[in-house]
Coordinates of C-alpha atoms in Angstrom, one line a residue:
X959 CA 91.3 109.5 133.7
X960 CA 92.6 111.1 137.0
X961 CA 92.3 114.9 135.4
X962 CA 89.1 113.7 133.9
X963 CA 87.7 112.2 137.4
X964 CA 88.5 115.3 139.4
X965 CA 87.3 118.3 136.9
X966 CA 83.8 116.6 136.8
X967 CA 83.6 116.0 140.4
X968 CA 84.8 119.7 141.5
X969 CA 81.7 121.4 140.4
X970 CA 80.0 120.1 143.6
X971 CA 76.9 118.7 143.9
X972 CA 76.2 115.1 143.0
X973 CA 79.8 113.6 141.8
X974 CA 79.2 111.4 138.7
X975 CA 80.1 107.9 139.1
X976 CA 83.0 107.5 137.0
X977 CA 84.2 103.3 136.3
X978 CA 87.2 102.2 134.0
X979 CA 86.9 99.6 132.0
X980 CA 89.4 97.1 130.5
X981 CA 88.2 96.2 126.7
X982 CA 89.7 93.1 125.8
X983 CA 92.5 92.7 123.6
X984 CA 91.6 89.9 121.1
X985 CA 91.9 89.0 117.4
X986 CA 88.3 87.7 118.0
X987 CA 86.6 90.7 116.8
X988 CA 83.4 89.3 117.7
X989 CA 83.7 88.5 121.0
X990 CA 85.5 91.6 121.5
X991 CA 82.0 93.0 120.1
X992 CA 80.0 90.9 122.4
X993 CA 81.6 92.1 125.7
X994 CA 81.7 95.6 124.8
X995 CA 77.8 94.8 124.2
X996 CA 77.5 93.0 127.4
X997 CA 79.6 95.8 129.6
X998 CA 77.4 98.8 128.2
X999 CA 74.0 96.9 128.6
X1000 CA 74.9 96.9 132.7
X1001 CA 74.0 100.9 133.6
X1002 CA 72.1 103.6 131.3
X1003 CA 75.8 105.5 131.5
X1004 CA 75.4 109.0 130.6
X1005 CA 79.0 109.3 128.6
X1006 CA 81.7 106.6 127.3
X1007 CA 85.4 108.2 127.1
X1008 CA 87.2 105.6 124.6
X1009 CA 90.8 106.5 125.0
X1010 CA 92.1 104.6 121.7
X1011 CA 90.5 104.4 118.3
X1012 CA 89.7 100.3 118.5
X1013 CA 87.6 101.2 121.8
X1014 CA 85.7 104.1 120.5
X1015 CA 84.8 101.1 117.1
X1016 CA 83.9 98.2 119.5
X1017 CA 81.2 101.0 121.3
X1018 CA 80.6 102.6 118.0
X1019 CA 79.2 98.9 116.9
X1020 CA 77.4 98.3 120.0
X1021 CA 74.2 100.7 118.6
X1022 CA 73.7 101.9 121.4
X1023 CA 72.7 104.9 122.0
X1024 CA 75.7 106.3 124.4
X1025 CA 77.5 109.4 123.8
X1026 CA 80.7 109.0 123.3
X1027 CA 84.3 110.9 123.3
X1028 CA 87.1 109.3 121.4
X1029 CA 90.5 110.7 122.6
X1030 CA 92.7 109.3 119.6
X1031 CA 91.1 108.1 116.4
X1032 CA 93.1 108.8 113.1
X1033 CA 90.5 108.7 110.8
X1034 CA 87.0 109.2 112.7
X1035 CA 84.7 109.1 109.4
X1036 CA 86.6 106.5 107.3
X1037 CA 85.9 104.2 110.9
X1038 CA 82.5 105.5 110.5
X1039 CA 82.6 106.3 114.3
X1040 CA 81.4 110.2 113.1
X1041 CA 79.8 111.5 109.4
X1042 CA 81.8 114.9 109.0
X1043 CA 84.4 116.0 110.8
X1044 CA 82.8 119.4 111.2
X1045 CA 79.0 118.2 112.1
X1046 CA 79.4 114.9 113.7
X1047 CA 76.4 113.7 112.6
X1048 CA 76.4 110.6 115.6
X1049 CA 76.6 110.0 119.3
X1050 CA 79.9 110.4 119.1
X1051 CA 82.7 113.2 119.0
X1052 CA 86.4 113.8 119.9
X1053 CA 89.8 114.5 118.6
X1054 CA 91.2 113.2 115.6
X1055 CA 95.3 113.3 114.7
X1056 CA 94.2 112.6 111.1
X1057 CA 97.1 114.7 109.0
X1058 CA 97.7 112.4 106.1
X1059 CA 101.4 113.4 105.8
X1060 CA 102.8 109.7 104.6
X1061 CA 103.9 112.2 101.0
X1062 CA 105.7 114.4 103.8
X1063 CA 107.0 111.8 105.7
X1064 CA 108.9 109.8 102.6
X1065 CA 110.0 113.7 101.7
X1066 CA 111.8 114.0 105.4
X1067 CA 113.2 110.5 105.0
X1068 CA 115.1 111.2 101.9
X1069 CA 116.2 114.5 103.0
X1070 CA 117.2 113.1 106.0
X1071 CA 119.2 110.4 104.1
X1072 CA 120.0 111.1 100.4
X1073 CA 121.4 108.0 100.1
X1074 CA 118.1 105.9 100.7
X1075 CA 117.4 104.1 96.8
X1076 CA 114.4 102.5 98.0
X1077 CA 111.3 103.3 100.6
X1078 CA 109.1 101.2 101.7
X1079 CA 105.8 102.4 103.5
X1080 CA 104.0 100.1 106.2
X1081 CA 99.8 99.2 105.9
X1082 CA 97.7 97.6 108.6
X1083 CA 96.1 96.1 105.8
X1084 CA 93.1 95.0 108.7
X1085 CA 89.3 95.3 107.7
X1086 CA 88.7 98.7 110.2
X1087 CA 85.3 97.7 110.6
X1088 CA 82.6 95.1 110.6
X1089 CA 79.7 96.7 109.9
X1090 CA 77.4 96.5 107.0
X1091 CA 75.9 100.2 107.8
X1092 CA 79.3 101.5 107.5
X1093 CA 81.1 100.2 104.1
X1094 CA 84.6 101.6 103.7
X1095 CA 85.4 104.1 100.5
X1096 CA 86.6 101.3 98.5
X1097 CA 86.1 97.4 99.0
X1098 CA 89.3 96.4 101.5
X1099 CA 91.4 93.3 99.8
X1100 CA 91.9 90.5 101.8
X1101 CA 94.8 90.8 104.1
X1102 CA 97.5 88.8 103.1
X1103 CA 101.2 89.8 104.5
X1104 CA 103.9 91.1 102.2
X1105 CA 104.4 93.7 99.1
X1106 CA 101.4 94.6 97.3
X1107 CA 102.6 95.3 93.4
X1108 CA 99.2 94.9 92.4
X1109 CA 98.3 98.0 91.5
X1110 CA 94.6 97.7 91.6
X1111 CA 95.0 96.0 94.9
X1112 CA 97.3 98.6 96.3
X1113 CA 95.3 101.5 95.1
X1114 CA 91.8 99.9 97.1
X1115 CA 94.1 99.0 100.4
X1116 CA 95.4 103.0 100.4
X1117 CA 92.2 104.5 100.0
X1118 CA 91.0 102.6 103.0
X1119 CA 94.2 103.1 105.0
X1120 CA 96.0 106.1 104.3
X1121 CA 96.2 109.0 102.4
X1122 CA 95.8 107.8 98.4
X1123 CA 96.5 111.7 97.5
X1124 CA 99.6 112.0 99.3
X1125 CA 100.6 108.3 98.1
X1126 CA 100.2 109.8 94.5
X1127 CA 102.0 112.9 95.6
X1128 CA 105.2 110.9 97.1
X1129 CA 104.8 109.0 93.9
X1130 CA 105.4 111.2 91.4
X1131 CA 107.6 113.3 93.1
X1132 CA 111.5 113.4 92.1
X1133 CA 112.1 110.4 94.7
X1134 CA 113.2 106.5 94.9
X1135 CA 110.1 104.1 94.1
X1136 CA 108.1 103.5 97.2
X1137 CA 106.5 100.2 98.0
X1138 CA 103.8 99.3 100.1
X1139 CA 104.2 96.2 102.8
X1140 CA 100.8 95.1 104.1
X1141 CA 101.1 93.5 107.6
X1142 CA 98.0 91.5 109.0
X1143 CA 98.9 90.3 112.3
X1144 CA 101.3 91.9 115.5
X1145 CA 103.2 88.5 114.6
X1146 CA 104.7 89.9 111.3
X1147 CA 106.5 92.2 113.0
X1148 CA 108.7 89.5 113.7
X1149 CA 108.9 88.5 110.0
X1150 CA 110.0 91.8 109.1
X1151 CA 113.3 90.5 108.2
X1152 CA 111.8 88.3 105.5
X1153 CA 110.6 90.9 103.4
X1154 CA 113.4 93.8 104.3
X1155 CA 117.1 93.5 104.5
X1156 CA 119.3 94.6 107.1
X1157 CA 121.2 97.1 106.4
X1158 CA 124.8 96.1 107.4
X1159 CA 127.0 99.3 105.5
X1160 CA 127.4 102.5 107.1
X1161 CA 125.6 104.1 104.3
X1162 CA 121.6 102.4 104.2
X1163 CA 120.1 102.3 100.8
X1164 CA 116.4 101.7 102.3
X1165 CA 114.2 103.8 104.1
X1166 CA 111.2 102.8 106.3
X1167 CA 107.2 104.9 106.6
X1168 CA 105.3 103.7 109.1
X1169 CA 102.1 105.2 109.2
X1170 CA 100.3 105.6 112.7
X1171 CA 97.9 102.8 112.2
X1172 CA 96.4 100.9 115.2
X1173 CA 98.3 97.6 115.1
X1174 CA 101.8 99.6 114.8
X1175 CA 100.6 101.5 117.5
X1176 CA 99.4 98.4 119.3
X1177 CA 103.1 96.6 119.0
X1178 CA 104.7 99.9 118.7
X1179 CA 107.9 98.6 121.2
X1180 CA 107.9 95.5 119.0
X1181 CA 107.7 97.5 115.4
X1182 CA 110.7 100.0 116.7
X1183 CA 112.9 97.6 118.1
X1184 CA 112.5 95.4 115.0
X1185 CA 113.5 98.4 112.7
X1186 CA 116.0 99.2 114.8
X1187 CA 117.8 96.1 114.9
X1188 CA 117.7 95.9 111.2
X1189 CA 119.2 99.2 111.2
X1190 CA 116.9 101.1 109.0
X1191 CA 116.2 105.0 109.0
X1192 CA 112.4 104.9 109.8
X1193 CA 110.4 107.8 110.1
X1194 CA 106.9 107.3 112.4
X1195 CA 103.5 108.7 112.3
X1196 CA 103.2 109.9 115.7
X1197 CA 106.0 111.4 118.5
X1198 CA 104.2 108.5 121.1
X1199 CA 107.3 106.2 119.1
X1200 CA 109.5 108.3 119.9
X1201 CA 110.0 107.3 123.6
X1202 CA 110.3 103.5 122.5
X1203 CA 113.4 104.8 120.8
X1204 CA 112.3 105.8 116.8
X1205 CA 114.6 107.8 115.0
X1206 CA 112.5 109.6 113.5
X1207 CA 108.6 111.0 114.2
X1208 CA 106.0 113.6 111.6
X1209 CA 104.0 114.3 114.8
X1210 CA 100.4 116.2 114.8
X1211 CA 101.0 119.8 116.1
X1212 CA 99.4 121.3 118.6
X1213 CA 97.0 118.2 120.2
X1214 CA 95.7 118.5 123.5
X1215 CA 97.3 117.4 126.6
X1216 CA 97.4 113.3 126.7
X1217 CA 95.6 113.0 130.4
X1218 CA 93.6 115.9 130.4
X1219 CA 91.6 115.1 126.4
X1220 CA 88.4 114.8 127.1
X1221 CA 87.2 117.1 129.9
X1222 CA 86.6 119.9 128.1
X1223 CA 84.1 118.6 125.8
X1224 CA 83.1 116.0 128.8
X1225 CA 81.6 119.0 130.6
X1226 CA 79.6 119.9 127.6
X1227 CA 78.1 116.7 126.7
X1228 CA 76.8 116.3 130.4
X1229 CA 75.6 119.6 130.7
X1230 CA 73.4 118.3 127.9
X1231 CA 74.6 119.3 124.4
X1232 CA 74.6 116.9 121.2
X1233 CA 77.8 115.2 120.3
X1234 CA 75.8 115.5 116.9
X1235 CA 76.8 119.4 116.8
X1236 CA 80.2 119.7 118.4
X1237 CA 82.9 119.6 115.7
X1238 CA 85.9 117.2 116.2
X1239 CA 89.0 118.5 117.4
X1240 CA 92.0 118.6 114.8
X1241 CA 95.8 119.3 115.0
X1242 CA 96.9 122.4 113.5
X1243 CA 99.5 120.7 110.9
X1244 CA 102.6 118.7 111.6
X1245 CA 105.7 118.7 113.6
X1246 CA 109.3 116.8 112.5
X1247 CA 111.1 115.0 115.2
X1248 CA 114.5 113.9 115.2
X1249 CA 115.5 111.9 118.2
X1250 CA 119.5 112.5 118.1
X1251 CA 120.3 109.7 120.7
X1252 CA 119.3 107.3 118.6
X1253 CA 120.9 108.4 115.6
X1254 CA 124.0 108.1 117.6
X1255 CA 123.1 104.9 118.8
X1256 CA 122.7 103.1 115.3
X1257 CA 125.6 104.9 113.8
X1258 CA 123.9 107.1 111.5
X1259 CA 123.3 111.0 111.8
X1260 CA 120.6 112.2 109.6
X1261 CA 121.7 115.6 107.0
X1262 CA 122.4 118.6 108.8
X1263 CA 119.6 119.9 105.9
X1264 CA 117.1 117.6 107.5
X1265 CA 118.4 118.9 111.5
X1266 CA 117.8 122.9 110.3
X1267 CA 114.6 121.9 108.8
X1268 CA 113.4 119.6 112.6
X1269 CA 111.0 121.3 114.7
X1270 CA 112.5 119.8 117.5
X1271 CA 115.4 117.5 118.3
X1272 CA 115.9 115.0 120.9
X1273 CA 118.9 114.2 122.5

């Protein structure tokens, strides 16, 4: 917000009026919906900057007609916050760090860790939306915590909240089975335990995917610390784990600067072009992550296969 206050204000003239505001962070979607409602209602604003994906929905829902950036959304159209990610088609536009790499990320993971016999992959198994206009690809299953063998049910929750192609993909592949783990509430996090076993050898025989999906990135200190005391190799969708102390990260390349997304296509929009016809903003592929320290610090050091094949390490 700071780059993003002072590149609009040093074209001179009139300096927009520029005011943060604090959504609120409740499980009561509708009220949630109601204040977003409520806050937007007070001014004819000219642009709305949501800086995480669960903002840009609650204005998305609103109707209103604002134009909006979203500076992280992982899936833009299946949130139905844009149509296409090349025409927009809304009053909104932005950057997406949509890759769907979970295939590549299980792929790292056992390179990384021959040993692994088993992975299991994360899925905020949420409803994304509540909004009849907007139904998602296939009909979401109610969210209820633990493994989903089901394979109808798994197959519907996928489509909605990751990548079915590259689940397929992973599949298939020469690997260990991989099973999905559907978590409801930032509470499960602390249940963890219940459904995976610690891993108490020096050798772990379970690996853990953990897509970058809003509620792991909303208890992202709680998720990594949880994995980490149960001493599983976990890889992460997203290098923002990777300071809380992740292992390992299958990272968008190439995103735009944290602080400064936004001002670029802020300028345009209030110089008076369409969100409608500005294409969103992709990463260029991915990036592999290995954060060495804490390798070290849970006592086990990924393949030197898996180190050549690291874009970058961290130590």
């Amino acid at each position: 917000m700071t780059v993003l206050r002072r590149e609009l204000q040093a074209g001179g003239g009139d300096a927009p009026l520029i005011e943060r505001i604090e959504l609120p962070q409740s499980e009561d979607l509708r009220s949630s919906q109601a204040y977003t409602f409520e806050v937007l209602r007070r001014h004819k604003w000219r642009l709305v900057v949501a800086t995480t994906a669960g903002a840009a929905q609650l204005v998305s829902q609103t109707k209103l007609p604002v134009p909006m950036i979203f500076r992280s959304a992982p899936n833009p159209v299946k949130n139905c916050l844009i149509l296409n990610l090349r025409h927009p088609q809304s009053n909104a536009t932005g950057y997406t760090s949509a890759t769907e790499s979970e295939g590549k990320m299980v792929e790292a993971l056992q390179i990384a860790f021959p040993q692994l016999q088993q992975f299991v992959m994360l899925v905020d198994g949420r409803p994304e939306i509540d909004n009849d206009d907007c139904p998602p690809p296939r009909a979401m299953p109610p969210c209820r915590s633990g493994f989903v063998d089901n394979t109808a049910e798994r197959d519907a929750l996928l489509i909605n909240a990751t990548s079915l192609a590259n689940w397929y993909r992973a599949a298939q592949a020469p690997m260990r089975p991989v099973r999905v783990l559907r978590l409801c509430e930032f509470t499960d996090i602390d249940k963890l335990q219940r459904w995976l076993p610690a891993n108490r050898g020096p050798r772990p025989t379970l690996g853990l995917v953990v897509p970058y999906h809003q509620l792991f990135y909303e208890a992202g200190p709680a998720l990594v610390a949880k994995a980490r005391s149960l001493r599983l190799p976990a890889i992460y969708g997203s290098r923002n784990f990777l300071p809380m102390g992740a292992l390992m990260a299958m990272s968008p390349l190439r995103e735009p600067p944290g602080e400064a997304r936004g001002v670029e296509l802020a300028g345009r929009i209030l110089a008076g072009e369409s969100p409608a016809d500005i294409p969103v903003q992709r990463p260029e592929g991915v990036e592999l992550i290995i954060n060495i320290t804490t390798a070290r610090d849970l006592g086990m050091p990924p393949s030197k296969a898996v180190l050549r094949a690291a874009d970058r390490l961290i130590r």
